CSV table of C-alpha atoms in Angstrom, one decimal:
chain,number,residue,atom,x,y,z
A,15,UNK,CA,-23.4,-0.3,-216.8
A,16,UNK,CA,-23.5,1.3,-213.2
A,17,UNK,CA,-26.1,1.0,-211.2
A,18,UNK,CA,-27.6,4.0,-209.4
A,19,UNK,CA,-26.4,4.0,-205.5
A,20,UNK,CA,-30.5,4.7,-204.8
A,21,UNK,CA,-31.4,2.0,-206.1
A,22,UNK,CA,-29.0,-0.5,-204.6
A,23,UNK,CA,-30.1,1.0,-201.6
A,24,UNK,CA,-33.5,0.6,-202.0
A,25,UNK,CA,-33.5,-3.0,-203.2
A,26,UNK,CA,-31.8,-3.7,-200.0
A,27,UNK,CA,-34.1,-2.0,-197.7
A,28,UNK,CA,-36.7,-4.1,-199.9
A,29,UNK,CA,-34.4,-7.5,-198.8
A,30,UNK,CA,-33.9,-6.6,-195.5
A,31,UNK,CA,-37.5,-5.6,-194.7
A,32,UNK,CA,-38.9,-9.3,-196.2
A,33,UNK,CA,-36.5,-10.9,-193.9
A,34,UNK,CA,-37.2,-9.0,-191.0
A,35,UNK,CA,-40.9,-10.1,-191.8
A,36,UNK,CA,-40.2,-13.6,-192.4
A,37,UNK,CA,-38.1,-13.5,-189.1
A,38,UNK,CA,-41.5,-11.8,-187.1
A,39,UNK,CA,-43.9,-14.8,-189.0
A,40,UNK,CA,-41.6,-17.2,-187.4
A,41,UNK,CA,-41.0,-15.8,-183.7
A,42,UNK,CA,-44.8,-15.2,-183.8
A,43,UNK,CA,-45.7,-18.3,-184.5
A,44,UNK,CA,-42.5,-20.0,-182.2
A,45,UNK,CA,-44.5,-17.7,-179.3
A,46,UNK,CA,-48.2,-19.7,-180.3
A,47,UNK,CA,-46.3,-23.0,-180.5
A,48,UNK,CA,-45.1,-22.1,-176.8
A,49,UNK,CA,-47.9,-21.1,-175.7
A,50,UNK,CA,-49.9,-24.4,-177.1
A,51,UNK,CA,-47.1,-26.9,-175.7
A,52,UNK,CA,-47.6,-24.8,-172.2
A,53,UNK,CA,-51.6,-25.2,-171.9
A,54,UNK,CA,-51.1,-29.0,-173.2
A,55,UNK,CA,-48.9,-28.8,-170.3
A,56,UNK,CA,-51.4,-27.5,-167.3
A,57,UNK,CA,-54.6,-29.2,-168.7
A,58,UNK,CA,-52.1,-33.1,-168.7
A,59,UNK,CA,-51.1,-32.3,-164.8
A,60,UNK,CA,-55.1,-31.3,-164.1
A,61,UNK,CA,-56.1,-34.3,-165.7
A,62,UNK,CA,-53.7,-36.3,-164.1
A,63,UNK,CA,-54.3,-35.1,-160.5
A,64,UNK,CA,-58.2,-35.9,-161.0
A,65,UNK,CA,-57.3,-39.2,-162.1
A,66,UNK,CA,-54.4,-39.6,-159.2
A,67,UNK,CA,-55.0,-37.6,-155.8
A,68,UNK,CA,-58.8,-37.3,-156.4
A,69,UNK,CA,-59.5,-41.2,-156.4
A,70,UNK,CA,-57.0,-41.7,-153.7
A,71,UNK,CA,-59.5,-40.0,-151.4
A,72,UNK,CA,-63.0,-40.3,-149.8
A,73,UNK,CA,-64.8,-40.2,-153.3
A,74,UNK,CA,-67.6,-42.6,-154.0
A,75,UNK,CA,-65.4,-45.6,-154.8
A,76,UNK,CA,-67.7,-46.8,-158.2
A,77,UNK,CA,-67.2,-42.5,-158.9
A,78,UNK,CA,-63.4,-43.0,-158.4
A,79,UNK,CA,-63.1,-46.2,-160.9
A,80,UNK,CA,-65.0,-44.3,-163.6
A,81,UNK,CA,-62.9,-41.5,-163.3
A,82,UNK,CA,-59.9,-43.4,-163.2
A,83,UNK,CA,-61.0,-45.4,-166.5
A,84,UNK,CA,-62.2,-42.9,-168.4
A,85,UNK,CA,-61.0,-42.2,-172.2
A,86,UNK,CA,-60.4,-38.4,-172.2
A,87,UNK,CA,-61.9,-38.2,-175.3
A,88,UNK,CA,-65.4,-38.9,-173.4
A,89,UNK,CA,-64.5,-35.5,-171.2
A,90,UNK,CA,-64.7,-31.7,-172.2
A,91,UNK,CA,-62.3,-29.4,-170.9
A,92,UNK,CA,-62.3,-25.5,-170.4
A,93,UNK,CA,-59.9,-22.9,-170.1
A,94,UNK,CA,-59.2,-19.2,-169.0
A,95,UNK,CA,-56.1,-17.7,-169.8
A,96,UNK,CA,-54.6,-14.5,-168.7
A,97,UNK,CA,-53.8,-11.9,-171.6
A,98,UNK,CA,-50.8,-10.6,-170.0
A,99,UNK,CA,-49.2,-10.3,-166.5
A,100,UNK,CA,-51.5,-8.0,-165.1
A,101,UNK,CA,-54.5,-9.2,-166.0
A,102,UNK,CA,-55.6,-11.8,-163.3
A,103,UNK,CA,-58.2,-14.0,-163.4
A,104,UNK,CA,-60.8,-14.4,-160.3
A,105,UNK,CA,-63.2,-17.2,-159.4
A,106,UNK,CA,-67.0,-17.4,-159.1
A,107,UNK,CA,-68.8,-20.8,-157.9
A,108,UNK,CA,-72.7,-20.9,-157.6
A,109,UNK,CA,-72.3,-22.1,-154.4
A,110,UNK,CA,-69.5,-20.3,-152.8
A,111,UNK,CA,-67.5,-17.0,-153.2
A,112,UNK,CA,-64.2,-16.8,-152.6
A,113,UNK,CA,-64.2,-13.3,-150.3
A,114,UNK,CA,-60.4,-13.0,-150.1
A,115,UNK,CA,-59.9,-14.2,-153.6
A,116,UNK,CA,-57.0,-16.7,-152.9
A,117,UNK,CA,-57.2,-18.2,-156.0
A,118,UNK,CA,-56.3,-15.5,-158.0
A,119,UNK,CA,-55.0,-17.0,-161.3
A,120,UNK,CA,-52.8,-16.6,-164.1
A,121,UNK,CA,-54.8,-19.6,-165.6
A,122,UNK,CA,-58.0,-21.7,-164.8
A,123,UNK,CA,-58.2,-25.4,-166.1
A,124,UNK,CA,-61.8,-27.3,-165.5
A,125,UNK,CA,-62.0,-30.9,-166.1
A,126,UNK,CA,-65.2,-32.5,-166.6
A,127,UNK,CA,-65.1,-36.3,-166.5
A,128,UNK,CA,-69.0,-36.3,-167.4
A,129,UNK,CA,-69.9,-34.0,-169.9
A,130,UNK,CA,-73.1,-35.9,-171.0
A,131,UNK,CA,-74.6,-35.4,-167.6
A,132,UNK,CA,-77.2,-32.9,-166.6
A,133,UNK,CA,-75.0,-30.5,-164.3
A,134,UNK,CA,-74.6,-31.4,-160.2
A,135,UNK,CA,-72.2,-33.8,-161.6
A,136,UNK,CA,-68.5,-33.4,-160.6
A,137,UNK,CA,-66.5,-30.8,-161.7
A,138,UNK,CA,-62.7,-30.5,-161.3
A,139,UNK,CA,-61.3,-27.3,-161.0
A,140,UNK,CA,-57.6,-26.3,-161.2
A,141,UNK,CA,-55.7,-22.6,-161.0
A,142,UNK,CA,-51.9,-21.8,-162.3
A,143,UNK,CA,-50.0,-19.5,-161.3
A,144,UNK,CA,-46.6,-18.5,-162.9
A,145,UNK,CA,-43.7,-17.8,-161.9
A,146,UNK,CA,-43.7,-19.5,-158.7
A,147,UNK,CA,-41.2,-20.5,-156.8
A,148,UNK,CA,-40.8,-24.9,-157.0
A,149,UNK,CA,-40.5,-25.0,-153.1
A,150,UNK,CA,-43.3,-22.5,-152.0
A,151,UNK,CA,-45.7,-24.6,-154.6
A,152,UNK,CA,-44.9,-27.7,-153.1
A,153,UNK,CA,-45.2,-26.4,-149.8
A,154,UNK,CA,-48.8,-24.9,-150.7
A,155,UNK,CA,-49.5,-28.0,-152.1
A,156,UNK,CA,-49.7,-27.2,-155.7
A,157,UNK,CA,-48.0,-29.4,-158.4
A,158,UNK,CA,-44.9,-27.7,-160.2
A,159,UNK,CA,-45.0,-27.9,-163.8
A,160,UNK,CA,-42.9,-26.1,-167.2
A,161,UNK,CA,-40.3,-25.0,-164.6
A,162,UNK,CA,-42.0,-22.6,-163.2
A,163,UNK,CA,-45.9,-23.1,-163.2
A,164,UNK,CA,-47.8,-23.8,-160.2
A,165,UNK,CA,-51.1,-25.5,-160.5
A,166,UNK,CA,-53.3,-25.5,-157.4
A,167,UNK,CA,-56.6,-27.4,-157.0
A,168,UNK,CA,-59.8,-25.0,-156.1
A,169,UNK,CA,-61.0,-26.1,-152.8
A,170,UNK,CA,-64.4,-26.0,-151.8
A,171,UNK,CA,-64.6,-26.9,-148.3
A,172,UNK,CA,-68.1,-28.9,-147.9
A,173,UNK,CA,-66.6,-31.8,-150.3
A,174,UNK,CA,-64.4,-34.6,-149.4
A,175,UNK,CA,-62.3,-34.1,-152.5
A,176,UNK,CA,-60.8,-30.9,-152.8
A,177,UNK,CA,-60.8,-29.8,-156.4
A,178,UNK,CA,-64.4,-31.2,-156.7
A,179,UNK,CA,-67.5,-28.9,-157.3
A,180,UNK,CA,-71.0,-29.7,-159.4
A,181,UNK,CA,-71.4,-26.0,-161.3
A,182,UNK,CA,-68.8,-24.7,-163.8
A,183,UNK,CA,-67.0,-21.6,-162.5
A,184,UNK,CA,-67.5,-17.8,-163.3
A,185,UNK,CA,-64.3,-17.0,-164.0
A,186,UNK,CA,-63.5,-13.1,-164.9
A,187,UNK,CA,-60.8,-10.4,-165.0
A,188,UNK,CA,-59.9,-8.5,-161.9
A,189,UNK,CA,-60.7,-5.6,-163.7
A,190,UNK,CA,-63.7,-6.4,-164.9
A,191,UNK,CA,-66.8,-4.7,-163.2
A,192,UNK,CA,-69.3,-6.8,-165.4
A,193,UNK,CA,-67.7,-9.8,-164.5
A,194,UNK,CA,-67.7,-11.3,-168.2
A,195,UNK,CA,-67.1,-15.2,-168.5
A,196,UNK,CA,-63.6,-16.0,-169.4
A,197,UNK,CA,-64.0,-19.9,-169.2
A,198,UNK,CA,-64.8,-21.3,-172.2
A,199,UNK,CA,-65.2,-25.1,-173.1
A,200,UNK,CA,-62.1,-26.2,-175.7
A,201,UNK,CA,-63.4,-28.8,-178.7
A,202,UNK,CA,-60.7,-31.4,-179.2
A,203,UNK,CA,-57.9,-29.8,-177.3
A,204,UNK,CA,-55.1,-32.0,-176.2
A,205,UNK,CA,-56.9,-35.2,-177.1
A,206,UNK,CA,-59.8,-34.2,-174.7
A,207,UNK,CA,-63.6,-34.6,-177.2
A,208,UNK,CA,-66.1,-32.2,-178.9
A,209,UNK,CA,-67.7,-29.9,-176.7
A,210,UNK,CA,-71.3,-30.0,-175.6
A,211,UNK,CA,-74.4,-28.7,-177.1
A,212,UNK,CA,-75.5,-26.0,-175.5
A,213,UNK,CA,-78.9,-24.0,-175.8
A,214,UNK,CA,-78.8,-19.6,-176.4
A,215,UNK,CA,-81.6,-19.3,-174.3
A,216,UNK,CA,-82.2,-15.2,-174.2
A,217,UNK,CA,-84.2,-12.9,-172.1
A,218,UNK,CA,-84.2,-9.0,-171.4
A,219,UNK,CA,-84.4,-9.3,-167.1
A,220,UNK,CA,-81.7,-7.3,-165.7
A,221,UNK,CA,-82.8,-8.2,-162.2
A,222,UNK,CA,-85.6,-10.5,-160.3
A,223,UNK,CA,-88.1,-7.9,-160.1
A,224,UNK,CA,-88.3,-6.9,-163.3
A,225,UNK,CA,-88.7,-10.4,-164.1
A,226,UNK,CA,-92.0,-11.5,-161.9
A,227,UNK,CA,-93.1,-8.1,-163.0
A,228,UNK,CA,-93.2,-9.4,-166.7
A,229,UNK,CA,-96.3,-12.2,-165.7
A,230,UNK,CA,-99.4,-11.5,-163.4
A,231,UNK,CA,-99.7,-13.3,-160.4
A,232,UNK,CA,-100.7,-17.0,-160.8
A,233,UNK,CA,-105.0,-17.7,-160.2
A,234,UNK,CA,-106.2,-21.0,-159.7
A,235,UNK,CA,-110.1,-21.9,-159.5
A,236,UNK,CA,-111.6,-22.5,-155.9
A,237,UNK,CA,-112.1,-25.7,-154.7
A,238,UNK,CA,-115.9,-26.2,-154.8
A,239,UNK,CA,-117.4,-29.4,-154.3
A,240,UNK,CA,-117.8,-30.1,-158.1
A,241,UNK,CA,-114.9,-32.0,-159.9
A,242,UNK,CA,-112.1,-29.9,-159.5
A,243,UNK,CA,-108.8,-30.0,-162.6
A,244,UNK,CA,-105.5,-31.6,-162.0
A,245,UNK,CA,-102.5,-29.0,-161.8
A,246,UNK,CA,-99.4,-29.4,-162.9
A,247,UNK,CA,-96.1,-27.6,-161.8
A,248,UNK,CA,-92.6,-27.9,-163.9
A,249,UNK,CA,-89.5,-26.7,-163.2
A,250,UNK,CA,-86.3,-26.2,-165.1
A,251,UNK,CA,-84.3,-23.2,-163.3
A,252,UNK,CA,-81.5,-23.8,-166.1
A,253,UNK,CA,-79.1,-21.0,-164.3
A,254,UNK,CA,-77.3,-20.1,-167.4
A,255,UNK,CA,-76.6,-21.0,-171.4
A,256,UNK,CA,-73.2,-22.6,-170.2
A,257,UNK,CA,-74.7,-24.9,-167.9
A,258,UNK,CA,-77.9,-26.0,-170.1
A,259,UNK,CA,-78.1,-28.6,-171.9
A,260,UNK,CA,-80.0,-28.7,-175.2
A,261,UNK,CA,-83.0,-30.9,-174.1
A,262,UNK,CA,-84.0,-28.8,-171.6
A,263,UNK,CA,-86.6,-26.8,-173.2
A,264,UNK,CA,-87.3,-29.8,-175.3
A,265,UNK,CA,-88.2,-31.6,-171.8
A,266,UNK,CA,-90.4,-29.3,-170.6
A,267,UNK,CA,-92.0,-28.4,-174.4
A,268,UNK,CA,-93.2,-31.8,-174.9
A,269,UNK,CA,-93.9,-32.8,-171.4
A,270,UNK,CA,-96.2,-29.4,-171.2
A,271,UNK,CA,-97.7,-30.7,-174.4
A,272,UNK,CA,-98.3,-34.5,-173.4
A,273,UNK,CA,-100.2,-33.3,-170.4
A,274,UNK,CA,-102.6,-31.2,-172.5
A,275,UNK,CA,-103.6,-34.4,-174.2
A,276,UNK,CA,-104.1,-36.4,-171.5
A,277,UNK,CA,-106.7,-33.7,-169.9
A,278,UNK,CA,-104.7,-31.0,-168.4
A,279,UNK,CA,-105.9,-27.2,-168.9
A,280,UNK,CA,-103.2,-25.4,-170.5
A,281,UNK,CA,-103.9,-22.5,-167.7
A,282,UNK,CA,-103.4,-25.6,-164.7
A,283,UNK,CA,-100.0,-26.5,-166.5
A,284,UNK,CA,-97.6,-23.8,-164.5
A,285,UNK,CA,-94.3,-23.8,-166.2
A,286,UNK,CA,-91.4,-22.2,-164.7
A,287,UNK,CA,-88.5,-21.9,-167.3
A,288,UNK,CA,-85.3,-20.1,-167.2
A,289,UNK,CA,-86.3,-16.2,-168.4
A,290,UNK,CA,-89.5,-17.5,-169.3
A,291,UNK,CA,-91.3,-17.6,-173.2
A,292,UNK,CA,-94.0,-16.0,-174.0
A,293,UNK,CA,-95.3,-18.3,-176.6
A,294,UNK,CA,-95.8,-20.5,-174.1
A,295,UNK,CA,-96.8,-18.4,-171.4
A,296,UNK,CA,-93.7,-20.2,-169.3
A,297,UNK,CA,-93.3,-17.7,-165.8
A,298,UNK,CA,-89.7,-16.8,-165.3
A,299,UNK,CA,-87.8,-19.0,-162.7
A,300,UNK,CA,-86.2,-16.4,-160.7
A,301,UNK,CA,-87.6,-16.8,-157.1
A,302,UNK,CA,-87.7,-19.6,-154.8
A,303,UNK,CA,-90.3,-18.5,-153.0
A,304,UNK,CA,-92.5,-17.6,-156.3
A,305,UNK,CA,-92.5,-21.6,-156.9
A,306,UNK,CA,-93.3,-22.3,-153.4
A,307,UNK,CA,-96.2,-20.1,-153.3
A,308,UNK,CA,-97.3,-22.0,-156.3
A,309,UNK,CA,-96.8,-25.9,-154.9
A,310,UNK,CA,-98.8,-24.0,-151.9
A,311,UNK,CA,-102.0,-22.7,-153.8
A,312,UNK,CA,-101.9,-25.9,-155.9
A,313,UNK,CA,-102.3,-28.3,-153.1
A,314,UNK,CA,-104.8,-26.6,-151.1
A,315,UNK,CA,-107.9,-28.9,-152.9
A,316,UNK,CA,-108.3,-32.4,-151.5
A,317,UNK,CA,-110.3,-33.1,-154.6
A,318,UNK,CA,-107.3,-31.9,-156.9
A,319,UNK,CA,-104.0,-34.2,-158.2
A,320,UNK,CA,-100.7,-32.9,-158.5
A,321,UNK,CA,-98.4,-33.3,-160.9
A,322,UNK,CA,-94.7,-31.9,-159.9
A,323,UNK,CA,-91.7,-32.1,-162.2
A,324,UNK,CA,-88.2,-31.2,-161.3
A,325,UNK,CA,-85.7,-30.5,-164.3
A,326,UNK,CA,-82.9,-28.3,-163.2
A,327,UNK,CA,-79.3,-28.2,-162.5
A,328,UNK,CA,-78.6,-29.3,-159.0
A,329,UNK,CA,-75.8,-29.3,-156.3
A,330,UNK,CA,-75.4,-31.5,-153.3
A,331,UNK,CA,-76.5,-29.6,-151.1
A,332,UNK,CA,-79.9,-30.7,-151.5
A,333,UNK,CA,-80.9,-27.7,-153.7
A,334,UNK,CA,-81.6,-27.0,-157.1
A,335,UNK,CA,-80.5,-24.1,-158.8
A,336,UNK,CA,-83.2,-21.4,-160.7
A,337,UNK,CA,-81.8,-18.7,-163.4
A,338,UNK,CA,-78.8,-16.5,-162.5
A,339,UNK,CA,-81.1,-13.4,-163.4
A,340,UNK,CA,-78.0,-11.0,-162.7
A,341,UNK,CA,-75.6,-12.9,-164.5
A,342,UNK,CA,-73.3,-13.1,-161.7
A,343,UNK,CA,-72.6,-16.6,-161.1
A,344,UNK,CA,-73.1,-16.3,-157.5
A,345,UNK,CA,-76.8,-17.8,-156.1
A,346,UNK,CA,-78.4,-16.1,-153.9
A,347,UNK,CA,-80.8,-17.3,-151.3
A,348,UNK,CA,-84.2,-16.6,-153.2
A,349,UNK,CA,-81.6,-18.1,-156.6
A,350,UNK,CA,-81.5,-22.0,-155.4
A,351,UNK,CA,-84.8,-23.6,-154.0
A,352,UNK,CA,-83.9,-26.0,-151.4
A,353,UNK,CA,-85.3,-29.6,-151.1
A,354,UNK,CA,-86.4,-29.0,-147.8
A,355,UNK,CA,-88.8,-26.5,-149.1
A,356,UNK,CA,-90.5,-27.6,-151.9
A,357,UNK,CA,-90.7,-31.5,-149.5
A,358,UNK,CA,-92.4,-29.1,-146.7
A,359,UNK,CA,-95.2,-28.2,-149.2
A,360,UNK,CA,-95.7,-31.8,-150.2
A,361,UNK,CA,-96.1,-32.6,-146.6
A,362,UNK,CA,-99.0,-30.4,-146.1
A,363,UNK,CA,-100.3,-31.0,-149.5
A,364,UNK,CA,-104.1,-31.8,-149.0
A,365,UNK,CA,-104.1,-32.8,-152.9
A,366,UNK,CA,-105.6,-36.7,-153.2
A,367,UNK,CA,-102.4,-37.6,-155.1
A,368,UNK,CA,-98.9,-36.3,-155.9
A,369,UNK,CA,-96.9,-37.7,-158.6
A,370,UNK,CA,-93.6,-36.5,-158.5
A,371,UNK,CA,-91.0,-37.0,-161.0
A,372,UNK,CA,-87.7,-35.5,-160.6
A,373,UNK,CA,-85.3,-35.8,-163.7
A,374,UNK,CA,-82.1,-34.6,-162.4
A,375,UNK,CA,-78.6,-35.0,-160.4
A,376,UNK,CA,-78.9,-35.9,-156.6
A,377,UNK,CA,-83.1,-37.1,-157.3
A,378,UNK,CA,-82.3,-39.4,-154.3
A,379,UNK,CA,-81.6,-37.1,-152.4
A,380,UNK,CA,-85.1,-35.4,-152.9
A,381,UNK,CA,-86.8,-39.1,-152.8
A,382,UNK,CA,-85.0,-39.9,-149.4
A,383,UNK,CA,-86.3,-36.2,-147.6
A,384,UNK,CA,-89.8,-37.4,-149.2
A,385,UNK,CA,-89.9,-40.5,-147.6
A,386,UNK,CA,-88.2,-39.1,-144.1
A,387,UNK,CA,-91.5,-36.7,-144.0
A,388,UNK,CA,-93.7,-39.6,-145.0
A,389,UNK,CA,-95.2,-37.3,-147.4
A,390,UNK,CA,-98.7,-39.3,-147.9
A,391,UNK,CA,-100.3,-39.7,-151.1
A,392,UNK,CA,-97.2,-39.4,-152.9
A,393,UNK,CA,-95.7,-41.2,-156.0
A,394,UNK,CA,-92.4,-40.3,-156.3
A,395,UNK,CA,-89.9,-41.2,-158.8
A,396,UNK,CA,-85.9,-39.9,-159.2
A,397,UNK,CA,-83.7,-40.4,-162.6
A,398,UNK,CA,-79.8,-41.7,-161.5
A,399,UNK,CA,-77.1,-42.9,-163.2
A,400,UNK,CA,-74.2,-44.2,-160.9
A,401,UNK,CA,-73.0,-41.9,-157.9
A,402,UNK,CA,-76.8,-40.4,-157.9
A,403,UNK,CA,-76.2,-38.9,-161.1
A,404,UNK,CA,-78.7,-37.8,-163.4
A,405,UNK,CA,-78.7,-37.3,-167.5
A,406,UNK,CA,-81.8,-34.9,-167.4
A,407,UNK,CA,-84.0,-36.4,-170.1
A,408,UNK,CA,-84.2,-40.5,-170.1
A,409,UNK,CA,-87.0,-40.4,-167.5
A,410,UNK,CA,-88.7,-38.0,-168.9
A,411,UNK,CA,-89.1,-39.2,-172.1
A,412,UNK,CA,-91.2,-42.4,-170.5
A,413,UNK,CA,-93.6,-39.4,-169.5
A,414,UNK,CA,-93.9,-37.8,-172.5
A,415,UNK,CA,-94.6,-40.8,-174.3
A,416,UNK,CA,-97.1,-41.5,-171.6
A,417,UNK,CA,-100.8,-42.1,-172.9
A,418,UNK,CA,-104.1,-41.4,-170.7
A,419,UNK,CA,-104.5,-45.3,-170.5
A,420,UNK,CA,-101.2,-45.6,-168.6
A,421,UNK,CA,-100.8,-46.6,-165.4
A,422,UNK,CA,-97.9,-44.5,-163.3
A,423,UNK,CA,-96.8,-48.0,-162.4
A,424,UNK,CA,-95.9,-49.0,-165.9
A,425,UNK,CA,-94.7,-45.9,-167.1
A,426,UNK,CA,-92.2,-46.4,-164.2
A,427,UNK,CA,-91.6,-50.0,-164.9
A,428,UNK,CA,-90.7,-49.5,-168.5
A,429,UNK,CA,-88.1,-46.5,-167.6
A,430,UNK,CA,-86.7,-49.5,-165.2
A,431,UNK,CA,-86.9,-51.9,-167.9
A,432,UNK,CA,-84.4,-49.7,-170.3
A,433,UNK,CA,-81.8,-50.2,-167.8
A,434,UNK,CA,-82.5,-46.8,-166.0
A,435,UNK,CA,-81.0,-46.2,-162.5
A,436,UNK,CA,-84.3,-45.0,-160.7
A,437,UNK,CA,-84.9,-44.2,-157.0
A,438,UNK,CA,-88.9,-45.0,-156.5
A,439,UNK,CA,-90.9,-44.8,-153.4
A,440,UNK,CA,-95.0,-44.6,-153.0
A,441,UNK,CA,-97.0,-43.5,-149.5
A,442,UNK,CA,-100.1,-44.4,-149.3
A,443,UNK,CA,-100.9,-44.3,-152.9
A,444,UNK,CA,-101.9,-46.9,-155.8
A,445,UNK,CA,-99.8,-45.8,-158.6
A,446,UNK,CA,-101.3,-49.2,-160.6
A,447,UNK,CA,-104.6,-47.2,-160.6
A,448,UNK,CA,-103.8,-43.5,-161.7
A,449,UNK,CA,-102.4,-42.1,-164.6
A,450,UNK,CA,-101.0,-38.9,-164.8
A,451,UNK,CA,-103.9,-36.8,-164.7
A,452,UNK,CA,-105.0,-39.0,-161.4
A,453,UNK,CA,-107.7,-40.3,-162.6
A,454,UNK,CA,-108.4,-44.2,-163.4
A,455,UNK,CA,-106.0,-45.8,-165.8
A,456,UNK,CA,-105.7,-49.5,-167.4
A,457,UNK,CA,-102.7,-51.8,-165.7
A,458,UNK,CA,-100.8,-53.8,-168.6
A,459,UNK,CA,-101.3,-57.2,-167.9
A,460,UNK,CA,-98.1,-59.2,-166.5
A,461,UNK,CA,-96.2,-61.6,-168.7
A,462,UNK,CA,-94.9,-64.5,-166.2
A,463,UNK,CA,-91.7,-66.3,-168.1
């Protein structure tokens, strides 16, 4: 029996097409293997020059060990990764814009040691570039990897330690006018842990203006010579989803909440929260000066007592950081609200107390201008773990669990007691006599062992 020539034919075309796809299914996935071994690659060099160089400098030595020490299964890392060759990848930090763009990247590798920490923590920051030459990288003082990688550490020049920074990066496409977020935080990659709740906290402002536009201007009652209600101010700026952490609305919810029970008008509770909520008639927190204005109006009545709470993602330089409205990455001026401003306020506060508890990175930084400007009539108390870090909720669950028999004191002595870090400080004030409306309270009585 002979077999047709067109069919021999096709049944090789059949046989040479499945090889020729079995061959692609391979080479494609050699290419993802490649590509895998060569991140594994860039984020084990990152990781071992935060460990290495970083510790060998200035940095808080107690910071240093920790780092050092640390299983990298405690740390999250993120990654940005080119497309192709012509797709370059440029860098955003909250605090600092690189004009000329120097680090222009092929790749961007962030290593953070302390992922369970509210954000003005450190945060290492690495760039590759490929294709570089082994000598001009070492020269430049980047660390040459797979052959021909060079990995540089992002320098931000008001830190000892250069690859150090407290805000995750905007990191986009050259090309990109939006400026789209690239980074993105990698579960489980190369033996680092699981990511990091974070919350999808959504709002419709395109820009600050339209923002305070969306809530009338704050009233409060005149100061007659009747009693004359408590205020309370909270803040949690957020900046953005990436950077949140998932208590943060839980914070200020049941804090807002606690307060109502132990006296407070809900229209003397201002709430300043990321885009703001209108369920709970929480004011967008968009403008420095907006919250200033506020602290201002609220401490005008000697006869009043201020409650201030501070609940937002900070950086070292003594500010704390309100919502990136434009989506940017980049604060601007009226974006961060500086420590300097909001102690200024207290200062000239006429209000007959202040309790002021501030639940966030660098709190000792805000306790130590408070005391510098022996703000008077002020009970102030800062959250810390070591380094001046914060976790953004521990101390602030001892006030929400607060009841209107409890003294200030012993609300602060029991956060102490579950082996907080706190920074405290009082001025002229009793806090063993006020609770947290400011009125009379019931000390616990002292067990001597």
């Amino acid at each position: 029996m002979q077999i047709p020539m067109s069919i021999v034919l096709l049944v090789l075309w059949v046989f040479l097409a499945h090889i020729q796809m079995f061959d692609g299914a391979i080479m494609k996935d050699s290419i993802i293997d490649t590509q895998e071994v060569m991140k594994h690659k860039w984020i084990n060099a990152s990781l071992e020059w935060t460990r290495e160089e970083n510790c060998s400098s200035n940095m808080d030595r107690q910071l240093c060990w920790h780092i050092h020490h640390r299983d990298r299964k405690q740390m999250n890392v993120y990654t940005a990764i080119s497309g192709h060759k012509k797709d370059k990848l440029h860098i955003i930090l909250a605090d600092k814009i690189f004009r000329k763009q120097r680090y222009v990247a092929d790749a961007v590798i962030v290593i953070d040691v302390f992922p369970e920490l509210a954000f003005g923590h450190p945060i290492f920051i690495y760039v590759v570039k490929r294709s570089q030459n082994r000598q001009k990288c070492l020269e430049r003082l980047g660390k040459y990897v797979n052959n021909d990688d060079c990995i540089f550490a992002v320098k931000v020049s008001h830190h000892k330690t250069p690859s150090v920074t407290e805000t995750l990066p905007r990191v986009y496409s050259a090309n990109d006018n939006s400026l789209q977020q690239r980074l993105t935080c990698r579960s489980k990659m190369a033996g680092f842990g699981p990511c990091q709740s974070r919350m999808n906290h959504q709002h419709p402002w395109k820009n600050v203006t339209s923002a305070i536009e969306s809530h009338p201007p704050i009233q409060f009652k005149s100061c007659g010579t009747n009693k004359t209600e408590s205020i309370a101010i909270l803040l949690n700026g957020f900046w953005n989803n990436q950077m949140s952490l998932p208590y943060y609305g839980d914070n200020i919810i049941e804090l807002r909440n606690n307060l109502i029970k132990l006296g407070y008008q809900k229209e003397n509770i201002i709430t300043y929260f990321g885009g703001g909520d209108d369920q709970y008639n929480f004011i967008p927190a968009v403008l420095n000066l907006q919250i200033i204005r506020s602290i201002r109006k609220a401490c005008k009545c000697s006869r009043r007592s201020l409650f201030l709470y501070l609940n937002s993602p900070a950086i070292s330089a003594n500010k704390l950081l309100l919502l990136d409205v434009e989506n940017n990455g980049f604060a601007e001026y009226y974006q961060a609200l500086p420590y300097k401003q909001i102690v200024n306020e207290l200062r000239k506060c006429s209000a007959k107390s202040k309790i002021i508890v501030v639940d966030q990175s660098h709190s000792n930084q805000f306790l130590h201008k408070l005391q510098d400007q022996s703000v008077h009539g002020a009970i102030a108390v800062g959250a810390a773990d070591f380094a001046h870090y914060s976790h953004g909720y521990k101390l602030t669950q001892h006030f929400i669990q607060a009841k209107s028999t409890s003294c200030v004191s012993d609300i602060i002595d029991e956060a102490k007691n579950s082996s907080q870090v706190l920074t405290y400080m009082t001025e002229d004030a009793k806090p063993s006599k006020i609770n947290l409306y400011g009125t009379g309270c019931v000390p616990k009585k002292k067990i001597y062992v």
